[in-house]
């Protein structure tokens, strides 16, 4: 079983839709939960960062962490064609010096 | 903002040859750099962690004699793929950690596409 599971998609939505992306994980010791956006043939860029359980909102993006269910989500409101990219969830332990464990990534396409 | 560059962005080499990939932090000093490998439509898999001035720490299953990592300065780390084979063809991405926040101050390079023929 992979430590972090993410549906690879692809996911196609119309412009303006609400997008829901999810990851599950097996290691209950993870404390840091991140979402990265990766455009084709580029490196990932950090979108959202959450420590422990709860919600965090930044503009059109909302990240949720449910540690009891080992489940994290990223919601994108009013999706735009420019949001088309691969979204990777990533997790980290406190004492591992920044080592990140990534999910497989979900490929999102927002159609005009 | 913090910028990490990689060179080359794309390289094609023949089987059996070696290729070196550079990772540079352009506007900050990186005490730690990470090297990842990403196969098509798959996740980033951590290969090794390098700290300036010390030997790299490799993840389980990664051959340290095949993937040589040198972190000679606070702004440069190199990954050398020795005796490359077609199965080494992949997207190699580095990240550099610039501050005390282990995650939020970790910045990724744009990646290097390696094709071994």
CSV table of N, CA and C in Angstrom, one decimal, chain B residues 5-102:
chain,number,residue,atom,x,y,z
B,5,UNK,N,17.1,27.1,-10.2
B,5,UNK,CA,17.3,26.7,-11.6
B,5,UNK,C,17.9,25.4,-11.8
B,6,UNK,N,17.7,24.8,-12.9
B,6,UNK,CA,18.3,23.5,-13.2
B,6,UNK,C,18.8,23.6,-14.6
B,7,UNK,N,20.0,22.9,-14.8
B,7,UNK,CA,20.6,22.9,-16.1
B,7,UNK,C,21.2,21.6,-16.4
B,8,UNK,N,21.0,21.0,-17.6
B,8,UNK,CA,20.2,21.5,-18.6
B,8,UNK,C,18.7,21.2,-18.4
B,9,UNK,N,17.8,21.8,-19.2
B,9,UNK,CA,16.4,21.6,-19.0
B,9,UNK,C,16.0,20.3,-19.7
B,10,UNK,N,16.8,19.9,-20.7
B,10,UNK,CA,16.6,18.7,-21.5
B,10,UNK,C,17.9,18.1,-22.0
B,11,UNK,N,18.1,16.8,-21.9
B,11,UNK,CA,19.3,16.2,-22.3
B,11,UNK,C,19.0,14.8,-22.9
B,12,UNK,N,19.7,14.6,-24.0
B,12,UNK,CA,19.6,13.2,-24.6
B,12,UNK,C,21.0,12.7,-24.6
B,13,UNK,N,21.1,11.5,-24.1
B,13,UNK,CA,22.5,10.8,-24.1
B,13,UNK,C,22.4,9.4,-24.6
B,14,UNK,N,23.5,8.9,-25.0
B,14,UNK,CA,23.5,7.5,-25.4
B,14,UNK,C,23.7,6.5,-24.2
B,15,UNK,N,23.2,5.4,-24.4
B,15,UNK,CA,23.3,4.4,-23.3
B,15,UNK,C,24.8,4.1,-23.0
B,16,UNK,N,25.1,4.1,-21.7
B,16,UNK,CA,26.5,3.8,-21.2
B,16,UNK,C,27.2,5.1,-20.9
B,17,UNK,N,26.7,6.2,-21.3
B,17,UNK,CA,27.4,7.5,-21.0
B,17,UNK,C,26.9,8.0,-19.7
B,18,UNK,N,27.6,9.1,-19.2
B,18,UNK,CA,27.2,9.7,-18.0
B,18,UNK,C,26.7,11.1,-18.3
B,19,UNK,N,25.8,11.6,-17.5
B,19,UNK,CA,25.3,13.0,-17.7
B,19,UNK,C,25.1,13.6,-16.3
B,20,UNK,N,25.5,14.9,-16.3
B,20,UNK,CA,25.5,15.7,-15.0
B,20,UNK,C,24.3,16.8,-15.1
B,21,UNK,N,23.6,16.8,-14.0
B,21,UNK,CA,22.5,17.8,-13.9
B,21,UNK,C,22.8,18.8,-12.8
B,22,UNK,N,22.7,20.1,-13.0
B,22,UNK,CA,23.0,21.1,-12.0
B,22,UNK,C,21.7,21.6,-11.4
B,23,UNK,N,21.8,21.9,-10.1
B,23,UNK,CA,20.7,22.5,-9.4
B,23,UNK,C,21.2,23.7,-8.7
B,24,UNK,N,20.7,24.9,-9.0
B,24,UNK,CA,21.3,26.1,-8.3
B,24,UNK,C,20.1,26.9,-7.6
B,25,UNK,N,20.4,27.4,-6.4
B,25,UNK,CA,19.6,28.3,-5.8
B,25,UNK,C,20.1,29.7,-6.1
B,26,UNK,N,19.3,30.5,-6.8
B,26,UNK,CA,19.8,31.8,-7.4
B,26,UNK,C,19.9,32.9,-6.4
B,27,UNK,N,19.0,33.0,-5.5
B,27,UNK,CA,18.9,34.2,-4.6
B,27,UNK,C,18.8,33.9,-3.2
B,28,UNK,N,19.2,32.6,-2.8
B,28,UNK,CA,19.3,32.3,-1.4
B,28,UNK,C,20.3,31.1,-1.2
B,29,UNK,N,20.7,30.9,0.0
B,29,UNK,CA,21.6,29.8,0.3
B,29,UNK,C,20.8,28.6,0.8
B,30,UNK,N,21.1,27.5,0.2
B,30,UNK,CA,20.4,26.3,0.4
B,30,UNK,C,21.3,25.3,1.2
B,31,UNK,N,21.0,25.1,2.5
B,31,UNK,CA,21.7,24.1,3.2
B,31,UNK,C,21.4,22.7,2.9
B,32,UNK,N,20.2,22.5,2.4
B,32,UNK,CA,19.7,21.2,2.0
B,32,UNK,C,19.1,21.2,0.6
B,33,UNK,N,19.4,20.3,-0.2
B,33,UNK,CA,18.8,20.1,-1.5
B,33,UNK,C,18.3,18.7,-1.6
B,34,UNK,N,17.2,18.5,-2.3
B,34,UNK,CA,16.6,17.2,-2.5
B,34,UNK,C,16.5,16.9,-4.0
B,35,UNK,N,16.7,15.7,-4.3
B,35,UNK,CA,16.6,15.2,-5.7
B,35,UNK,C,15.5,14.2,-5.9
B,36,UNK,N,14.6,14.5,-6.8
B,36,UNK,CA,13.4,13.7,-7.1
B,36,UNK,C,13.5,13.2,-8.5
B,37,UNK,N,12.8,12.1,-8.7
B,37,UNK,CA,12.6,11.5,-10.1
B,37,UNK,C,11.1,11.4,-10.3
B,38,UNK,N,10.7,11.7,-11.5
B,38,UNK,CA,9.2,11.6,-11.8
B,38,UNK,C,9.1,10.9,-13.1
B,39,UNK,N,8.5,9.8,-13.1
B,39,UNK,CA,8.1,9.1,-14.4
B,39,UNK,C,6.8,9.6,-14.9
B,40,UNK,N,6.5,9.5,-16.2
B,40,UNK,CA,5.3,10.0,-16.8
B,40,UNK,C,4.0,9.6,-16.0
B,41,UNK,N,3.2,10.6,-15.7
B,41,UNK,CA,2.0,10.4,-15.0
B,41,UNK,C,2.1,9.7,-13.6
B,42,UNK,N,3.3,9.9,-13.0
B,42,UNK,CA,3.5,9.3,-11.7
B,42,UNK,C,4.0,10.4,-10.7
B,43,UNK,N,4.1,10.0,-9.5
B,43,UNK,CA,4.4,11.0,-8.5
B,43,UNK,C,5.9,11.3,-8.5
B,44,UNK,N,6.3,12.3,-7.8
B,44,UNK,CA,7.7,12.6,-7.5
B,44,UNK,C,8.2,11.6,-6.4
B,45,UNK,N,9.3,11.0,-6.7
B,45,UNK,CA,9.8,10.0,-5.8
B,45,UNK,C,11.2,10.6,-5.3
B,46,UNK,N,11.4,10.7,-4.0
B,46,UNK,CA,12.6,11.3,-3.5
B,46,UNK,C,13.7,10.2,-3.7
B,47,UNK,N,14.8,10.7,-4.3
B,47,UNK,CA,16.0,9.9,-4.5
B,47,UNK,C,17.0,10.0,-3.4
B,48,UNK,N,17.3,11.3,-3.1
B,48,UNK,CA,18.3,11.5,-2.1
B,48,UNK,C,18.2,12.9,-1.5
B,49,UNK,N,18.8,13.1,-0.4
B,49,UNK,CA,18.9,14.4,0.3
B,49,UNK,C,20.3,14.7,0.4
B,50,UNK,N,20.7,16.0,0.0
B,50,UNK,CA,22.1,16.4,0.2
B,50,UNK,C,22.2,17.6,1.0
B,51,UNK,N,23.2,17.6,1.9
B,51,UNK,CA,23.5,18.7,2.7
B,51,UNK,C,24.9,19.2,2.4
B,52,UNK,N,25.0,20.5,2.3
B,52,UNK,CA,26.2,21.2,1.9
B,52,UNK,C,27.4,20.7,2.7
B,53,UNK,N,28.4,20.2,2.0
B,53,UNK,CA,29.6,19.8,2.6
B,53,UNK,C,29.6,18.4,3.2
B,54,UNK,N,28.5,17.6,3.0
B,54,UNK,CA,28.5,16.3,3.6
B,54,UNK,C,28.0,15.3,2.5
B,55,UNK,N,28.1,14.0,2.8
B,55,UNK,CA,27.6,13.0,1.8
B,55,UNK,C,26.1,13.0,1.8
B,56,UNK,N,25.6,12.7,0.6
B,56,UNK,CA,24.2,12.6,0.4
B,56,UNK,C,23.6,11.4,1.1
B,57,UNK,N,22.3,11.5,1.5
B,57,UNK,CA,21.6,10.4,2.1
B,57,UNK,C,20.6,9.9,1.0
B,58,UNK,N,20.8,8.6,0.6
B,58,UNK,CA,20.0,8.1,-0.4
B,58,UNK,C,18.8,7.3,0.1
B,59,UNK,N,17.6,7.3,-0.6
B,59,UNK,CA,16.5,6.6,-0.2
B,59,UNK,C,16.7,5.1,-0.6
B,60,UNK,N,15.9,4.3,0.1
B,60,UNK,CA,16.0,2.9,-0.1
B,60,UNK,C,15.8,2.5,-1.6
B,61,UNK,N,16.6,1.7,-2.2
B,61,UNK,CA,16.4,1.3,-3.6
B,61,UNK,C,17.1,2.2,-4.6
B,62,UNK,N,17.7,3.3,-4.2
B,62,UNK,CA,18.4,4.2,-5.1
B,62,UNK,C,19.9,3.9,-5.0
B,63,UNK,N,20.5,3.5,-6.1
B,63,UNK,CA,21.9,3.2,-6.1
B,63,UNK,C,22.8,4.4,-6.1
B,64,UNK,N,23.5,4.5,-5.0
B,64,UNK,CA,24.3,5.7,-4.8
B,64,UNK,C,25.5,5.7,-5.7
B,65,UNK,N,26.0,4.6,-6.2
B,65,UNK,CA,27.1,4.6,-7.1
B,65,UNK,C,26.7,4.9,-8.5
B,66,UNK,N,25.4,4.8,-8.8
B,66,UNK,CA,24.9,5.2,-10.1
B,66,UNK,C,24.4,6.6,-10.2
B,67,UNK,N,23.9,7.1,-9.1
B,67,UNK,CA,23.4,8.5,-9.0
B,67,UNK,C,24.3,9.2,-8.0
B,68,UNK,N,25.3,9.9,-8.5
B,68,UNK,CA,26.3,10.6,-7.7
B,68,UNK,C,25.8,12.0,-7.4
B,69,UNK,N,25.8,12.4,-6.2
B,69,UNK,CA,25.3,13.7,-5.8
B,69,UNK,C,26.4,14.4,-5.1
B,70,UNK,N,26.6,15.7,-5.5
B,70,UNK,CA,27.7,16.5,-4.9
B,70,UNK,C,27.0,17.9,-4.5
B,71,UNK,N,27.1,18.2,-3.3
B,71,UNK,CA,26.6,19.5,-2.8
B,71,UNK,C,27.7,20.3,-2.4
B,72,UNK,N,28.5,20.9,-3.3
B,72,UNK,CA,29.8,21.5,-3.0
B,72,UNK,C,29.7,22.9,-2.4
B,73,UNK,N,28.6,23.6,-2.6
B,73,UNK,CA,28.4,24.9,-2.1
B,73,UNK,C,27.0,25.1,-1.7
B,74,UNK,N,26.7,26.3,-1.0
B,74,UNK,CA,25.4,26.5,-0.5
B,74,UNK,C,24.4,26.9,-1.6
B,75,UNK,N,24.9,27.0,-2.9
B,75,UNK,CA,24.0,27.4,-4.0
B,75,UNK,C,24.0,26.4,-5.1
B,76,UNK,N,24.8,25.3,-5.0
B,76,UNK,CA,24.9,24.4,-6.1
B,76,UNK,C,24.9,22.9,-5.6
B,77,UNK,N,24.1,22.1,-6.2
B,77,UNK,CA,24.2,20.7,-6.1
B,77,UNK,C,24.1,20.0,-7.4
B,78,UNK,N,24.8,18.9,-7.6
B,78,UNK,CA,24.8,18.3,-8.9
B,78,UNK,C,24.5,16.8,-8.8
B,79,UNK,N,23.7,16.3,-9.8
B,79,UNK,CA,23.4,14.9,-9.8
B,79,UNK,C,24.0,14.3,-11.1
B,80,UNK,N,24.8,13.3,-11.0
B,80,UNK,CA,25.4,12.7,-12.1
B,80,UNK,C,24.9,11.3,-12.3
B,81,UNK,N,24.3,11.0,-13.4
B,81,UNK,CA,23.8,9.7,-13.7
B,81,UNK,C,24.9,9.0,-14.5
B,82,UNK,N,25.5,8.0,-13.8
B,82,UNK,CA,26.6,7.3,-14.5
B,82,UNK,C,26.1,6.1,-15.2
B,83,UNK,N,26.8,5.8,-16.3
B,83,UNK,CA,26.4,4.6,-17.2
B,83,UNK,C,24.9,4.6,-17.4
B,84,UNK,N,24.4,5.6,-17.9
B,84,UNK,CA,22.9,5.7,-18.1
B,84,UNK,C,22.4,4.6,-19.0
B,85,UNK,N,21.2,4.2,-18.7
B,85,UNK,CA,20.5,3.2,-19.5
B,85,UNK,C,19.1,3.7,-19.8
B,86,UNK,N,18.4,3.2,-20.8
B,86,UNK,CA,17.1,3.7,-21.2
B,86,UNK,C,16.1,3.8,-20.0
B,87,UNK,N,16.2,2.9,-19.1
B,87,UNK,CA,15.3,2.9,-17.9
B,87,UNK,C,15.5,4.1,-17.0
B,88,UNK,N,16.7,4.8,-17.2
B,88,UNK,CA,16.9,6.0,-16.4
B,88,UNK,C,16.3,7.2,-17.0
B,89,UNK,N,15.7,7.0,-18.1
B,89,UNK,CA,15.0,8.2,-18.8
B,89,UNK,C,13.9,8.6,-17.8
B,90,UNK,N,13.8,9.9,-17.5
B,90,UNK,CA,12.9,10.3,-16.5
B,90,UNK,C,13.0,11.9,-16.4
B,91,UNK,N,12.1,12.4,-15.6
B,91,UNK,CA,12.1,13.9,-15.3
B,91,UNK,C,12.8,14.0,-13.9
B,92,UNK,N,13.9,14.7,-13.8
B,92,UNK,CA,14.6,14.8,-12.6
B,92,UNK,C,14.4,16.2,-12.1
B,93,UNK,N,13.9,16.3,-10.8
B,93,UNK,CA,13.6,17.6,-10.2
B,93,UNK,C,14.4,17.8,-8.9
B,94,UNK,N,14.9,19.0,-8.7
B,94,UNK,CA,15.6,19.2,-7.4
B,94,UNK,C,14.7,20.2,-6.7
B,95,UNK,N,14.9,20.2,-5.4
B,95,UNK,CA,14.3,21.3,-4.5
B,95,UNK,C,15.4,21.7,-3.6
B,96,UNK,N,15.3,23.0,-3.2
B,96,UNK,CA,16.3,23.6,-2.3
B,96,UNK,C,15.6,24.2,-1.1
B,97,UNK,N,16.1,23.9,0.1
B,97,UNK,CA,15.5,24.4,1.3
B,97,UNK,C,16.4,25.6,1.8
B,98,UNK,N,15.7,26.8,1.9
B,98,UNK,CA,16.4,28.0,2.2
B,98,UNK,C,16.3,28.5,3.6
B,99,UNK,N,15.4,28.0,4.4
B,99,UNK,CA,15.2,28.7,5.7
B,99,UNK,C,14.9,27.6,6.7
B,100,UNK,N,14.4,28.1,7.8
B,100,UNK,CA,14.1,27.2,9.0
B,100,UNK,C,12.8,26.5,8.8
B,101,UNK,N,11.9,27.1,8.0
B,101,UNK,CA,10.6,26.3,7.7
B,101,UNK,C,10.9,25.2,6.7
B,102,UNK,N,10.8,24.0,7.2
B,102,UNK,CA,11.3,22.9,6.4
B,102,UNK,C,10.5,22.7,5.1
